[in-house]
Coordinates of C-alpha atoms and ligand atoms in Angstrom, one line a residue:
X10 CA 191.0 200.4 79.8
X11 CA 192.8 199.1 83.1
X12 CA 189.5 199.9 84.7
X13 CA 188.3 197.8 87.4
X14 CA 184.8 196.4 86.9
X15 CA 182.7 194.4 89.7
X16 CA 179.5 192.6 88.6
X17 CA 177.2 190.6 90.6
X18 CA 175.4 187.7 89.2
X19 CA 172.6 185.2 90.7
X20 CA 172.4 181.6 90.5
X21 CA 169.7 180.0 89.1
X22 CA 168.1 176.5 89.4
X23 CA 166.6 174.5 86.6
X24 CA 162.9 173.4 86.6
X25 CA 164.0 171.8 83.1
X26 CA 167.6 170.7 83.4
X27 CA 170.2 170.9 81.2
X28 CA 172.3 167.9 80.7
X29 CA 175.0 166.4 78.4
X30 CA 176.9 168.2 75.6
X31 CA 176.4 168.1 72.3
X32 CA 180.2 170.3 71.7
X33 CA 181.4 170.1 75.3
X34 CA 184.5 172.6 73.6
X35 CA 181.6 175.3 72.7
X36 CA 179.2 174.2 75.6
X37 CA 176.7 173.5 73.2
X38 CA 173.9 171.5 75.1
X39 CA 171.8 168.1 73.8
X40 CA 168.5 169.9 75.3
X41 CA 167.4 173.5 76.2
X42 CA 166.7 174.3 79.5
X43 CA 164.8 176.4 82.0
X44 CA 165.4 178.1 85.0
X45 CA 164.4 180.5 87.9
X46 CA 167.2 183.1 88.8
X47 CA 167.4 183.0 92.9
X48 CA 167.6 186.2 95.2
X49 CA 169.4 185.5 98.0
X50 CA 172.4 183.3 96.0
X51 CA 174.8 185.2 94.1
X52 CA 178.5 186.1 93.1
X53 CA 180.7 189.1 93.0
X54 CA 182.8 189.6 90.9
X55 CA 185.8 192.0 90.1
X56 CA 188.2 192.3 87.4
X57 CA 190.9 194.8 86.1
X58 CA 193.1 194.2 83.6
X59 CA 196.8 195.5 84.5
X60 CA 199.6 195.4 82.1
X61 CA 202.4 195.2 85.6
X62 CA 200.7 191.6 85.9
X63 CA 202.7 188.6 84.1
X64 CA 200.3 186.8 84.7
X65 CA 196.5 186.3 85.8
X66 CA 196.1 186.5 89.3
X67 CA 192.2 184.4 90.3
X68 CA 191.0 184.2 93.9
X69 CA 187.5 182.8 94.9
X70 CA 186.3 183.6 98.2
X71 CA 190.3 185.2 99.2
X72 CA 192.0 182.1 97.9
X73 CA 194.3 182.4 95.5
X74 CA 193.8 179.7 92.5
X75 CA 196.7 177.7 91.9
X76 CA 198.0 177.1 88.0
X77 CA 195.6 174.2 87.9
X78 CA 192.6 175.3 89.6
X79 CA 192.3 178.8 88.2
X80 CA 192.9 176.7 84.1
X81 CA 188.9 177.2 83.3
X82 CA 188.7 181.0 84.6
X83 CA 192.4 181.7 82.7
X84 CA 190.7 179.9 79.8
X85 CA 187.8 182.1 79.7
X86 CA 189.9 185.3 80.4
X87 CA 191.6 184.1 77.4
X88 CA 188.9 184.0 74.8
X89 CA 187.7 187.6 76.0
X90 CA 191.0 188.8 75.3
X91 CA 190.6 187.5 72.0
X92 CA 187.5 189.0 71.6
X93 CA 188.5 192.4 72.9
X94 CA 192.2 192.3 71.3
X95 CA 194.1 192.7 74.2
X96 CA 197.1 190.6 75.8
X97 CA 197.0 192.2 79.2
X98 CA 196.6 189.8 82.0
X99 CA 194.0 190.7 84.8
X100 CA 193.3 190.1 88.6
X101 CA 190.1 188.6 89.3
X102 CA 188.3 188.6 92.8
X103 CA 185.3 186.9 93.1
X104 CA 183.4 186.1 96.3
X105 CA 180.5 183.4 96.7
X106 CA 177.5 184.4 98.0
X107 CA 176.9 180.7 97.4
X108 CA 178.4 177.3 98.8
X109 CA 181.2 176.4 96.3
X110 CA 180.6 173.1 93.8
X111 CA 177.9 171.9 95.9
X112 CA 175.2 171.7 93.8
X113 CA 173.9 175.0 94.3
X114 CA 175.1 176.6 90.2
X115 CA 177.8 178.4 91.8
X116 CA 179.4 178.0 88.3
X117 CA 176.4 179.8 86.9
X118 CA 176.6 182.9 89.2
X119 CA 180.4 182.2 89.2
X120 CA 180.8 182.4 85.3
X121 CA 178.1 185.2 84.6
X122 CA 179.6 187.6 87.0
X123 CA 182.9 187.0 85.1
X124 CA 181.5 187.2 81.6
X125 CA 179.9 190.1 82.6
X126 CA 182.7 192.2 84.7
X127 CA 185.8 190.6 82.4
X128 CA 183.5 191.6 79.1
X129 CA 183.1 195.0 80.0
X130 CA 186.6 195.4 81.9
X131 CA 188.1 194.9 78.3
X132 CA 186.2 197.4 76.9
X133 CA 183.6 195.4 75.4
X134 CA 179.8 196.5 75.2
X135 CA 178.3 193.3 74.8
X136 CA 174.2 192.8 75.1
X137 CA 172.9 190.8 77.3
X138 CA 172.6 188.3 74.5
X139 CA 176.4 188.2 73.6
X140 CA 176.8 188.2 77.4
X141 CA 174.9 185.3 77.6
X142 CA 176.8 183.8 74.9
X143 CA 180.2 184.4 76.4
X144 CA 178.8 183.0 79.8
X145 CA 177.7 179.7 78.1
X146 CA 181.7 179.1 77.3
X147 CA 181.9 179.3 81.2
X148 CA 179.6 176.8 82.4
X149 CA 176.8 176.0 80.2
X150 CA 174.4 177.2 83.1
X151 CA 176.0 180.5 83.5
X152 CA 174.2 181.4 80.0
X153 CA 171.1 181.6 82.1
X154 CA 172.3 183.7 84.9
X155 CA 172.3 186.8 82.8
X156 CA 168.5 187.5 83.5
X157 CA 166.1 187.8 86.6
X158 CA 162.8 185.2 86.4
X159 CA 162.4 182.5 84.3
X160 CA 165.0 182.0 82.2
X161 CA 165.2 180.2 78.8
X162 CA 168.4 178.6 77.1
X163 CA 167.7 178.1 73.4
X164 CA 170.1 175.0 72.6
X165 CA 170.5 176.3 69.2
X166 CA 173.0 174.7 66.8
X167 CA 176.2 176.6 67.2
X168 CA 178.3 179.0 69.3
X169 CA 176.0 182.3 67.7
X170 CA 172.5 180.7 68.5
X171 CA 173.0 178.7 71.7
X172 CA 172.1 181.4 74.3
X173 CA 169.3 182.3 76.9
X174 CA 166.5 184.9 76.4
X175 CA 164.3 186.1 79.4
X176 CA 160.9 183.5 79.4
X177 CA 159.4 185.5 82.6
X178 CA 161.5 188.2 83.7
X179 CA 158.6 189.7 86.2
X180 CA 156.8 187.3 87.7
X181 CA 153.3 188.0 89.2
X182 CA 152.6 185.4 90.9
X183 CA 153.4 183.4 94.4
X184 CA 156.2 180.8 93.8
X185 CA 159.9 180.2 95.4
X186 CA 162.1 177.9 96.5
X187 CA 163.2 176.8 100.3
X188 CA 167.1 175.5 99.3
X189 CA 167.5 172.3 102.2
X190 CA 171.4 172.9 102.8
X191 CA 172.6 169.0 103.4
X192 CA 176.1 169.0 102.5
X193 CA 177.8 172.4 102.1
X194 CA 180.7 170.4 101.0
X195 CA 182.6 170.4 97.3
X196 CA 180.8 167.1 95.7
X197 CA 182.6 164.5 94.2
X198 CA 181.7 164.3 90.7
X199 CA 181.8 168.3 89.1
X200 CA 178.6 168.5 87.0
X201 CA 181.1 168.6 83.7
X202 CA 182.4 165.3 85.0
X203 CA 179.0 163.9 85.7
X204 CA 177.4 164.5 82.8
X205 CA 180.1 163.7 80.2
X206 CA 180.3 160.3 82.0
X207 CA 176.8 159.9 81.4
X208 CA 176.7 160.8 77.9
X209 CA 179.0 158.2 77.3
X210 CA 178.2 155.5 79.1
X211 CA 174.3 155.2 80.4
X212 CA 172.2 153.3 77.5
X213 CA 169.5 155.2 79.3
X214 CA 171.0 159.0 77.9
X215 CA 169.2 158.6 74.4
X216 CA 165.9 159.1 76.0
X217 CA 166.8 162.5 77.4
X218 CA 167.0 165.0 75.2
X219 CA 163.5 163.8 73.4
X220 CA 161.6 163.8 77.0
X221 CA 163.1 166.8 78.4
X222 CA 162.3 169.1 75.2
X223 CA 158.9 167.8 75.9
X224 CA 158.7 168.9 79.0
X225 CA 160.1 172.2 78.4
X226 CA 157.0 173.0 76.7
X227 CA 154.6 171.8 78.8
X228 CA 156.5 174.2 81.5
X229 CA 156.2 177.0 79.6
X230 CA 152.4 176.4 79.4
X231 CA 152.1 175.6 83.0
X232 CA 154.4 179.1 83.8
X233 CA 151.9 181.2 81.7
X234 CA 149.3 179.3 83.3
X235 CA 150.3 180.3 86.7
X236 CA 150.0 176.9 87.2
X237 CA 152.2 176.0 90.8
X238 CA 151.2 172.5 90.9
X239 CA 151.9 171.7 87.2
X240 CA 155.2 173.4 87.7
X241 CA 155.9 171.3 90.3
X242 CA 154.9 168.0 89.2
X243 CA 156.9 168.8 85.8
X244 CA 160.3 170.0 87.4
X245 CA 160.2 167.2 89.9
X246 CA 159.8 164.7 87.4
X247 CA 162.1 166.1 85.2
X248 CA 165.0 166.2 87.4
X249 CA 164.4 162.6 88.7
X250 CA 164.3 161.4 85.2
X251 CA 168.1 163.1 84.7
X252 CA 168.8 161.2 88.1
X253 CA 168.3 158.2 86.8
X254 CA 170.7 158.7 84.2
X255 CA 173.8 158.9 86.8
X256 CA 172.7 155.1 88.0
X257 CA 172.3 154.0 85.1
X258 CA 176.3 155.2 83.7
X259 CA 179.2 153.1 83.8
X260 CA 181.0 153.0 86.7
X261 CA 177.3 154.2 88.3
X262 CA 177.3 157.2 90.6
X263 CA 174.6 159.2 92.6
X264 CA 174.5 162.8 93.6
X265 CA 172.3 162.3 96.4
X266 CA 173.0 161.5 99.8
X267 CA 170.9 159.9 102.5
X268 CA 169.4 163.2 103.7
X269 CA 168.6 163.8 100.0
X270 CA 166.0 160.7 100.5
X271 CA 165.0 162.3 103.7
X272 CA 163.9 165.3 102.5
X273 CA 161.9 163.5 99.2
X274 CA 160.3 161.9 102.0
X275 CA 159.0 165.1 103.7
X276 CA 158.3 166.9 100.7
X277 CA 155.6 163.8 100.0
X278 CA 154.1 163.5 102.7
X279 CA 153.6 167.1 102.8
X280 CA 151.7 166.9 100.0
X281 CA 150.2 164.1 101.1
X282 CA 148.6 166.1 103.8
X283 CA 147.3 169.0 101.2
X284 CA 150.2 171.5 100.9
X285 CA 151.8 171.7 97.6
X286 CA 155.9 171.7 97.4
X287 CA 158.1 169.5 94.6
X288 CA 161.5 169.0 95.1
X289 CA 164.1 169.5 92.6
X290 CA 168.2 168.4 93.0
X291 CA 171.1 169.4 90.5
X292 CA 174.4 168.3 90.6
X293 CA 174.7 167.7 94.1
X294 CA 172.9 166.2 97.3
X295 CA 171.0 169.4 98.1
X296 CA 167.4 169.7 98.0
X297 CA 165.5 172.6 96.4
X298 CA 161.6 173.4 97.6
X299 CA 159.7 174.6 94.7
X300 CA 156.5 175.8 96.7
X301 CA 154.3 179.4 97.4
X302 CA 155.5 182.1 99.6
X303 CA 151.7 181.1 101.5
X304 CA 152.4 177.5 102.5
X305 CA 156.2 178.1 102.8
X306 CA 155.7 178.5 107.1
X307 CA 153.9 175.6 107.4
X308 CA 156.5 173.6 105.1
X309 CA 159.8 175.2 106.8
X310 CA 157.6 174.0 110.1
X311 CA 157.8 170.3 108.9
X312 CA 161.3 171.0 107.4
X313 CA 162.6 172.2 110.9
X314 CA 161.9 169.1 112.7
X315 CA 164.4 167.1 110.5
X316 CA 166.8 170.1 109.7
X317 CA 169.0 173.1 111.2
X318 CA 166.6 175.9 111.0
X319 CA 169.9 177.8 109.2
X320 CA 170.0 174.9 106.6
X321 CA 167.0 176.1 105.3
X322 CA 166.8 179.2 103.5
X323 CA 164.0 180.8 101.5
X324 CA 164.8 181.8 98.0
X325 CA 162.4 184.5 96.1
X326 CA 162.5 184.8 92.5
X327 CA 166.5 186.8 91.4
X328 CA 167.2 189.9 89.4
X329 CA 169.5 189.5 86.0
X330 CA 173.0 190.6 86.3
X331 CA 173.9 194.2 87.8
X332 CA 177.3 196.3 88.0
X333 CA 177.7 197.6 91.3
Ligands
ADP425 P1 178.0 174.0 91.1 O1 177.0 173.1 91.5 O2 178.4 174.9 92.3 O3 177.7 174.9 89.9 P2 180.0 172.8 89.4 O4 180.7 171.5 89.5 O5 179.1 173.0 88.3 O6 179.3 173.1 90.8 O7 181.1 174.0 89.3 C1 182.0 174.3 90.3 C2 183.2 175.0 89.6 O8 182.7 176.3 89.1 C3 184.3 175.4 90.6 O9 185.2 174.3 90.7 C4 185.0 176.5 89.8 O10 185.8 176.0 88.7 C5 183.8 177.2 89.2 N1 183.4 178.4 90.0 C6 182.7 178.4 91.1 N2 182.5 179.7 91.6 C7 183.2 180.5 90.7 C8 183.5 181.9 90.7 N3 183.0 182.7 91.6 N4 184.2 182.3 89.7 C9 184.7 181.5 88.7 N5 184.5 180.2 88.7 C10 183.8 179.6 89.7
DP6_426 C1 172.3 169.6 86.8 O1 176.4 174.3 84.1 O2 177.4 173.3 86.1 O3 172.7 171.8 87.3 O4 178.4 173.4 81.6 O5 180.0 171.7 82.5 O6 179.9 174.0 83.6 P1 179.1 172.9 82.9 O7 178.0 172.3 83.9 P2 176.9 173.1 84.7 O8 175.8 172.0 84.7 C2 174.6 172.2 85.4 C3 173.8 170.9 85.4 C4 172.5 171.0 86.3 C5 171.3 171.3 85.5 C6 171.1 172.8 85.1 O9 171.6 173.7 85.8 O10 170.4 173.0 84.1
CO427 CO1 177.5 174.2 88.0

């Protein structure tokens, strides 16, 4: 006990999003979900657990959290104390290798470096399984970050069967991502906020789980098949039709911005020219390239005309979580 633990987590972007809760208290989602785990985008974090503390003590990135801001991280210190059976508060230090609440799953990385350095700081052994249950009461896409590849999140039913098993942890064959960096900024409406507005309000949210659990299994066939294009054409679609949800909730919001339009743009008449890239966007204006490590020059070429060279930066396929 008292030791101090760091982890280091990845983020990971869906190719089949998850979105809207079906027990926003459990983080229990309306549709599994699937995702690649990124290399260069990641969190550390480091926790010990000191009884002098009357209090816990949270900084991201060297700030220190106030009372408010640092609620969801003391709320999930909270249920591993329970877990554990401790009452010692801790000092947590995390530092984002990832813009903050821009639409880049810096809760995922965020929240599975906790589980997984908080967890283990207690003096629990959990499996990667557990972990990825206790990451889940995070941020619903932190139950993903736990593994390298392609990732899937089972919805499941309840708090013991909603987690995320490795789909592809080794992938042999050429794809990645080119992240477009737009808008490093926080965005206005967190992805919690986002999509709880949606579920209540947009007559178009019914439609979403049945369609995206149908294209969850066509991506799993088109990741076995190796099949780039299919990928593409499935995650692109997928995450427009969850767009479409935000304009269609009451009062309506978007995540994108006018440079996320741009960069659609680009991206199809790229491939209106012969090279293959799809575009994917979370919560948040920024654009994600799903394309081959082979046509990625030739895109970033195209890209650099429109964008800061340093706004675009290539993102091979991620590890699962490591202590270091
Ligand atoms: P993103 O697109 O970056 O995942 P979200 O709106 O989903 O944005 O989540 C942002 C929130 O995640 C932050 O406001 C903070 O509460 C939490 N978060 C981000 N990074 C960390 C971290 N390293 N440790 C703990 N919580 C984090
Ligand atoms: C659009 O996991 O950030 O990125 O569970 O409320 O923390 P909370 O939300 P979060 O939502 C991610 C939504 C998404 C899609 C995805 O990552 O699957
Ligand atoms: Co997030």
């Amino acid at each position: 006990m008292n030791k101090s633990i760091t982890a280091r987590a990845h983020t990971n972007i869906a190719l089949i999003k998850y979105w809207g809760k079906a027990d926003p208290k459990l983080i229990i989602p309306q549709n599994s979900s699937l995702s690649l785990t990124l290399e260069p985008f990641y969190t550390d974090t480091t926790v010990q657990f000191l009884p002098t503390l009357d209090q816990d003590q949270i900084s991201i990135d060297g700030q220190l959290l106030t009372n408010v801001a640092g609620l969801r991280v003391r709320e999930f210190l909270d249920l591993v104390r329970q877990r554990a059976g401790i009452q010692t508060f801790a000092r947590v230090a995390s530092t984002n290798h990832v813009p903050t609440a821009a639409g880049l799953a810096s809760s995922a990385s965020g929240f599975a470096a906790l589980a997984a350095a908080a967890s283990k700081a207690a003096g629990l052994e959990l499996s990667l399984p557990e972990l990825s249950r206790l990451a889940r009461r995070g941020s619903g896409s932190a139950t993903r970050s736990i593994y390298g590849g392609f990732v899937e999140w089972q919805k499941g039913h309840n708090d013991a069967d909603s987690l995320a098993l490795p789909f592809q942890e080794n992938i042999d064959f050429d794809i990645q991502m080119i992240a477009i960096l737009l808008d490093p900024r926080p965005k206005k409406v967190a992805s919690r906020a986002g999509m709880a507005q949606v579920v209540a309000t947009s007559p178009y949210y019914a439609a979403w789980p049945p369609t995206a659990e149908k294209d969850l299994l066509a991506m799993k066939a088109a990741i076995l098949k190796k099949d780039l294009n299919l990928i593409g054409q499935l995650a692109e679609t997928n995450a427009m039709k969850m767009h479409a949800t935000t304009l269609s909730a009451n009062p309506p919001f978007t995540y994108f911005e006018p440079e996320t339009l741009q960069a659609i743009e680009i991206i199809q008449n790229l491939r209106n020219n012969g090279i293959s890239c799809y575009y994917t966007m979370d919560a948040g204006p920024n654009v994600k390239v799903i394309c081959s490590a082979k046509e990625t020059p030739a895109i970033l070429a195209q890209l650099r005309q429109h964008f800061p060279a340093d706004h675009l930066l290539v993102a091979k396929p991620g590890p699962g979580i490591a202590y270091i």
